Tab-separated table of C-alpha atoms and ligand atoms in Angstrom:
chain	number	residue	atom	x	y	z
A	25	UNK	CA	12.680	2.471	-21.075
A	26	UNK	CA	14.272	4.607	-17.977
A	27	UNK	CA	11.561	7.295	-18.879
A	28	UNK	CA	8.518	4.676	-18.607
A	29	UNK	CA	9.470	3.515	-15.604
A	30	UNK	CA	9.855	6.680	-14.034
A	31	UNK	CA	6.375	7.776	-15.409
A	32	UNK	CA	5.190	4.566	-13.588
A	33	UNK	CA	6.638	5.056	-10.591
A	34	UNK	CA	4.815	8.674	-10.315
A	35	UNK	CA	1.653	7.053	-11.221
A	36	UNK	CA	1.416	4.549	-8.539
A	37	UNK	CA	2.387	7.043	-5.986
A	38	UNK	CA	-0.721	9.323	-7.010
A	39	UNK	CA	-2.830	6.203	-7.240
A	40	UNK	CA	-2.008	4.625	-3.526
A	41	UNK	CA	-1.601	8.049	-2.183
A	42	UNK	CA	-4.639	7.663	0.409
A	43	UNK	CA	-4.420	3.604	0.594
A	44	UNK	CA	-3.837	2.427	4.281
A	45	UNK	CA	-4.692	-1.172	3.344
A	46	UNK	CA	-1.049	-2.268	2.814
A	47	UNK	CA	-1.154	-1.946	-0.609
A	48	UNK	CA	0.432	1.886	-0.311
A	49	UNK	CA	3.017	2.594	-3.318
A	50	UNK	CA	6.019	1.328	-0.776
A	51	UNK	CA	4.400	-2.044	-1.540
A	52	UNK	CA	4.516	-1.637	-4.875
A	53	UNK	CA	8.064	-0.236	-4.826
A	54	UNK	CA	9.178	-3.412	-2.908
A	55	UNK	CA	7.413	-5.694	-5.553
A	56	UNK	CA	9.481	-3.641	-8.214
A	57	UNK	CA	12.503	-4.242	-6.545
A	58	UNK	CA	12.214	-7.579	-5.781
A	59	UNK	CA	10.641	-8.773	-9.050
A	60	UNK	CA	13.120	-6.963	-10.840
A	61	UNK	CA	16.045	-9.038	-8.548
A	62	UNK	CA	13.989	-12.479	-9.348
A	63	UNK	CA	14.239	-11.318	-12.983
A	64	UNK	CA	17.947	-10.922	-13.762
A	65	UNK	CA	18.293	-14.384	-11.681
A	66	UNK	CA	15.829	-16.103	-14.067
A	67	UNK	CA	17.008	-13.690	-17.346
A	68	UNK	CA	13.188	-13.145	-17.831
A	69	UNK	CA	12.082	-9.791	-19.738
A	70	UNK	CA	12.443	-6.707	-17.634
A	71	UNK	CA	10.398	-4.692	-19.334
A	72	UNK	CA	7.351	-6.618	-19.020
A	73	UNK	CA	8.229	-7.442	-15.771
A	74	UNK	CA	8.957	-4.044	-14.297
A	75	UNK	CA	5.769	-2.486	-16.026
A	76	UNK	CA	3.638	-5.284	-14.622
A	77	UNK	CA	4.936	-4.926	-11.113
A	78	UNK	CA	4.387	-1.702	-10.925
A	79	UNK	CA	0.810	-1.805	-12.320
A	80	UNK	CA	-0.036	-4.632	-10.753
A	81	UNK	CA	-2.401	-3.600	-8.024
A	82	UNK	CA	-4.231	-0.426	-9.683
A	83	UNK	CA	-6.886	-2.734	-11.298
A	84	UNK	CA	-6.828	-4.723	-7.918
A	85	UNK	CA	-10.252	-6.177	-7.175
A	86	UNK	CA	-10.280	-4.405	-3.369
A	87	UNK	CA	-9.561	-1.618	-4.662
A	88	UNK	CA	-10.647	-1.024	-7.768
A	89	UNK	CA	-13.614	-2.923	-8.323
A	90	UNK	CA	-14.743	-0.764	-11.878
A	91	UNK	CA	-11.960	-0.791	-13.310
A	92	UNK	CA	-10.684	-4.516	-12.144
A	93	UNK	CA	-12.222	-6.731	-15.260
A	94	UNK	CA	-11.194	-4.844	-18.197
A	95	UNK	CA	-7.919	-3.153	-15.869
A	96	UNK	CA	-8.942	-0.136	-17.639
A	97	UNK	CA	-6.235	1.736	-15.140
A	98	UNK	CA	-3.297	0.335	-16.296
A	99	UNK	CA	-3.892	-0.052	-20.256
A	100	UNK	CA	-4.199	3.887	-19.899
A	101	UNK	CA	-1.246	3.989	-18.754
A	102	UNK	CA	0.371	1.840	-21.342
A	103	UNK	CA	-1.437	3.628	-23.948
A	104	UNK	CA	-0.490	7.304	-22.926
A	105	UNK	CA	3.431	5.958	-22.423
A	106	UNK	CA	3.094	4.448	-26.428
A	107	UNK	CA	3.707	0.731	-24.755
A	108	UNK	CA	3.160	-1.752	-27.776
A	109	UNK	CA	-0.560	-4.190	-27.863
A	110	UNK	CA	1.234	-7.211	-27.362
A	111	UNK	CA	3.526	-6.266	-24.451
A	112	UNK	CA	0.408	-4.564	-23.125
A	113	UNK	CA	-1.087	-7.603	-23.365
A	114	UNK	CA	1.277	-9.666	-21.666
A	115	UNK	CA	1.452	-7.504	-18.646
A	116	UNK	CA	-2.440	-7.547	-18.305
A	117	UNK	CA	-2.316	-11.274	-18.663
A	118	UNK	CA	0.413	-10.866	-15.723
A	119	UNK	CA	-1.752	-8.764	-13.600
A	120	UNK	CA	-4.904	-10.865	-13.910
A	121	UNK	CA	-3.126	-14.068	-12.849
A	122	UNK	CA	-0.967	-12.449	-9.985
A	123	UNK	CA	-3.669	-12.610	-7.005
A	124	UNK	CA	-4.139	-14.718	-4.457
A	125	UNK	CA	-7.714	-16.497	-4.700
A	126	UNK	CA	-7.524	-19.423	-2.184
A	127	UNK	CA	-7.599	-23.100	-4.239
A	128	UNK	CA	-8.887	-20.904	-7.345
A	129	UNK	CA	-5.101	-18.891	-7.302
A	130	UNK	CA	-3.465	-19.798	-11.005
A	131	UNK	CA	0.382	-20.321	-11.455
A	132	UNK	CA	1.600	-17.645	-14.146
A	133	UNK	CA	1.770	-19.205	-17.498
A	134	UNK	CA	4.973	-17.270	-18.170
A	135	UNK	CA	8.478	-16.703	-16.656
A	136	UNK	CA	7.577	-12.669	-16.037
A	137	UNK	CA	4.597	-13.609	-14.521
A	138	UNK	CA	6.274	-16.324	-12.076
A	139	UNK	CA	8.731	-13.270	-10.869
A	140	UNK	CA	6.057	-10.502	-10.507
A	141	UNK	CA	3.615	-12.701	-8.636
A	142	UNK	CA	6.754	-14.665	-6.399
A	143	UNK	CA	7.610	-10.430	-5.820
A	144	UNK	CA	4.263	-10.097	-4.604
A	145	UNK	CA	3.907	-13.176	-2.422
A	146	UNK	CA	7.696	-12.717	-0.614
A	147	UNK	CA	6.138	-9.071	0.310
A	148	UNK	CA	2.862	-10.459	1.949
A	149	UNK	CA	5.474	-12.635	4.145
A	150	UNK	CA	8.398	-11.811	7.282
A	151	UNK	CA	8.149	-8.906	9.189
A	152	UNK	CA	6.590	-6.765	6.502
A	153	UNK	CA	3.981	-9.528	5.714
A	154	UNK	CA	3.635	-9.266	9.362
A	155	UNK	CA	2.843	-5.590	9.880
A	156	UNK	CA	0.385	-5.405	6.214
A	157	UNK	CA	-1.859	-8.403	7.453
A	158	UNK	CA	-2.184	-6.731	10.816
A	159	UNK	CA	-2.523	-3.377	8.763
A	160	UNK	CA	-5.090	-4.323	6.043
A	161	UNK	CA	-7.344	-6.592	9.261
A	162	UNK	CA	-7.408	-2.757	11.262
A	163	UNK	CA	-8.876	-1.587	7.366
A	164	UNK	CA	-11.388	-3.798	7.026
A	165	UNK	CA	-12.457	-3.621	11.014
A	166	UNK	CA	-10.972	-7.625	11.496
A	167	UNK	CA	-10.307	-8.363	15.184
A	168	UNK	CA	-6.595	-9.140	15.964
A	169	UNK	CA	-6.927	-12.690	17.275
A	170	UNK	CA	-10.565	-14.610	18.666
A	171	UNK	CA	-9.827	-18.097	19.667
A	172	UNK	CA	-13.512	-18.741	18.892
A	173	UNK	CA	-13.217	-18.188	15.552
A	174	UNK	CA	-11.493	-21.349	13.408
A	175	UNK	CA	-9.441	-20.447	10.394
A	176	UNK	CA	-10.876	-21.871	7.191
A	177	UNK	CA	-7.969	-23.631	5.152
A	178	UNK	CA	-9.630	-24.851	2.237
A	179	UNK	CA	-11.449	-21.424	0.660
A	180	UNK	CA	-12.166	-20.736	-3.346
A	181	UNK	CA	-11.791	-17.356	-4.751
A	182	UNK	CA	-15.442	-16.371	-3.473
A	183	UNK	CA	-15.244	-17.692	-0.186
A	184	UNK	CA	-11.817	-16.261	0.361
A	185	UNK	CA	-12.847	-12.499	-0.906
A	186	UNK	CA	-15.962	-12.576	1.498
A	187	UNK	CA	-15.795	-14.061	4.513
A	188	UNK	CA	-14.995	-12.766	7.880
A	189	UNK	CA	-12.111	-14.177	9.948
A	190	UNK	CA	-9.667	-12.255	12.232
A	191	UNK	CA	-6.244	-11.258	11.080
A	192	UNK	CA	-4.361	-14.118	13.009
A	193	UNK	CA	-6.849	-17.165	10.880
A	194	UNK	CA	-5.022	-14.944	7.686
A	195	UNK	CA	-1.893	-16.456	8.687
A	196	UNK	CA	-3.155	-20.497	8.078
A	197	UNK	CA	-5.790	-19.163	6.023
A	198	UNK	CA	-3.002	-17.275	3.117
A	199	UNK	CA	0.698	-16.038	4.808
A	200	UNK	CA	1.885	-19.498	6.050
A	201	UNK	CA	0.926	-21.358	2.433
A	202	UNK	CA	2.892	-19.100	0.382
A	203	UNK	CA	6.223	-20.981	0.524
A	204	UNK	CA	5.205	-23.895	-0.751
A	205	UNK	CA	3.544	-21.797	-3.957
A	206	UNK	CA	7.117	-19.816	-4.879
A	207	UNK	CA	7.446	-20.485	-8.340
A	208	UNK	CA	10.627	-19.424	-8.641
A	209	UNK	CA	14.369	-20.952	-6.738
A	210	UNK	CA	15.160	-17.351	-5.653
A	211	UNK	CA	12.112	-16.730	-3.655
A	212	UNK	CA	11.900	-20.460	-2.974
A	213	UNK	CA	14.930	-19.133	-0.479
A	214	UNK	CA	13.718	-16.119	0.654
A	215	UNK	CA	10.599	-17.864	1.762
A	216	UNK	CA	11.900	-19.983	3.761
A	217	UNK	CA	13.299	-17.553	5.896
A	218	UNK	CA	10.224	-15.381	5.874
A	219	UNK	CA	8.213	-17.926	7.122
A	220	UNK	CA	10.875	-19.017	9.799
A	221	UNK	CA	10.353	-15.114	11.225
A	222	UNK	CA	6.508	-15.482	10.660
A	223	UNK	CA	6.166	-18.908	12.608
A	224	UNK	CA	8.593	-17.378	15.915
A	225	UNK	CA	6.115	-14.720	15.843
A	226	UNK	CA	3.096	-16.450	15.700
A	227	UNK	CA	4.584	-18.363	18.693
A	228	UNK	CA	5.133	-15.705	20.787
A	229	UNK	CA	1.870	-14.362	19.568
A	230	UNK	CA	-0.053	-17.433	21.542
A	231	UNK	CA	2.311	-17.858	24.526
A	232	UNK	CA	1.921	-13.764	25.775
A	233	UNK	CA	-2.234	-14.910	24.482
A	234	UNK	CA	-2.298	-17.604	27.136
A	235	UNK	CA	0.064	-15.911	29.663
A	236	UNK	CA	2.503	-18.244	29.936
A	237	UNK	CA	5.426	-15.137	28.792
B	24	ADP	P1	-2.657	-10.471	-3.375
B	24	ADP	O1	-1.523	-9.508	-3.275
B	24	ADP	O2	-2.221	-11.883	-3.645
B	24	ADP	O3	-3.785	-10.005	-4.246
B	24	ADP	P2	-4.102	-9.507	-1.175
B	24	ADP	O4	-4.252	-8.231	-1.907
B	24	ADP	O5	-5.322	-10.267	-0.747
B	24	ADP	O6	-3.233	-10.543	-1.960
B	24	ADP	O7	-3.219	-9.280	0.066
B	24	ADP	C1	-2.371	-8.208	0.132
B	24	ADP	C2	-1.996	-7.934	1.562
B	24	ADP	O8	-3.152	-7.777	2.381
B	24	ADP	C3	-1.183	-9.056	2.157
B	24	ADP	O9	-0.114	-8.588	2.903
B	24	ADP	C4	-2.186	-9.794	2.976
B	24	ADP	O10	-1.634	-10.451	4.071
B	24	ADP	C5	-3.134	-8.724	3.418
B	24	ADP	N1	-4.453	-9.328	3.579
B	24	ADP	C6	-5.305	-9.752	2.632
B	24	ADP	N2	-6.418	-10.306	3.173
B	24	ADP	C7	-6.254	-10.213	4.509
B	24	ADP	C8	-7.032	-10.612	5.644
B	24	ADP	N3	-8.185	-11.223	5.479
B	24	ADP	N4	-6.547	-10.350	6.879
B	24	ADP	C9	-5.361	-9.748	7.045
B	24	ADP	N5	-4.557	-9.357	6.021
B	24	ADP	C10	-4.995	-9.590	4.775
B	25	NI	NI1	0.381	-6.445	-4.353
């Protein structure tokens, strides 16, 4: 099992080797850690858990459009490293159901799945939340902050993949929902604190905006 995950872990670092979205292979590491905590908590399967972490953004829509439907990425990698069908099919089932999609977003039909996608959530939330929204808005050329611009809090999967916003909207549009979707009691915890950090922030954020700090 050791010598999977260690096979894993140098395959995501070739894959997000030249990603400066905020989905680099530290991202990943932290959702292996974390999802790996949530899963001794909940005594879910490690195994699945810790393989689908770690694969869980190679067949990533953003970023890997061709290979996203069929996430022909990582069943190669379960096939080279002898993984059996029907865990492989339980972690692609993971990894399909993990993303964020606006009202379309699914809750995980099992107990790995609720710990890899809570995993994923907690790290798009605090002060690391903080510096990947602001990092993946630079990416895809989003302005910081235009008061003109309204957030739109009630997107489906389509709407919420295409339209343009500014990074700040991403906080009511995504960041700030997220604690209320924790499927999990562990991250349920952890959110809550995230999102305390998140909301100071965002204060802050609107009081040096206006000029009042
Ligand atoms: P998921 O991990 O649920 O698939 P994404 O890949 O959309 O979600 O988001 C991953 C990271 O990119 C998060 O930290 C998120 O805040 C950031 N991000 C995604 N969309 C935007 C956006 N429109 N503006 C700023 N940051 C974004
Ligand atoms: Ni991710």
């Amino acid at each position: 099992m050791q010598n999977i995950i260690d096979n894993a872990l140098e395959y995501v670092k070739e894959v997000f080797e030249t990603d400066y979205s905020g989905h680099d292979y530290f991202h990943t590491f932290r959702v292996y850690k974390t999802a790996t905590n949530i899963a001794i908590k909940e005594k879910a399967n490690l195994e699945i858990v810790q393989l689908a972490a770690l694969l869980h953004d190679v067949d990533d829509v953003k970023l890997s459009p061709e290979t996203h439907t069929n996430k022909d990425k990582a069943r190669s990698f379960l096939r080279i490293n002898s993984v059996e069908e029907t865990t492989m099919e339980a972690i692609c089932q993971i990894i399909d159901e993990i993303s964020y999609k606006g009202k379309d977003s699914v809750i995980p039909k099992t107990l790995e799945g609720k710990c890899v996608q809570d995993a994923d959530r907690l790290d798009a939330i605090g002060a690391i939340g903080i510096a990947r929204a602001f990092a993946y808005g630079g990416n895809h050329n989003r302005v910081i902050h235009n008061p003109n611009i309204n957030p739109n809090l009630d997107m489906d999967a389509k709407e919420y993949r295409n339209h343009i916003s500014t990074t700040i909207n991403h906080f009511y549009e995504k960041l700030f929902k997220l604690k209320d979707l924790m499927n999990t009691d562990i991250a349920k915890i952890i959110a809550q604190d995230r999102e305390r950090y998140m909301k100071e922030y965002i204060s802050e954020f609107m009081d040096e905006w206006e000029g009042i700090r």
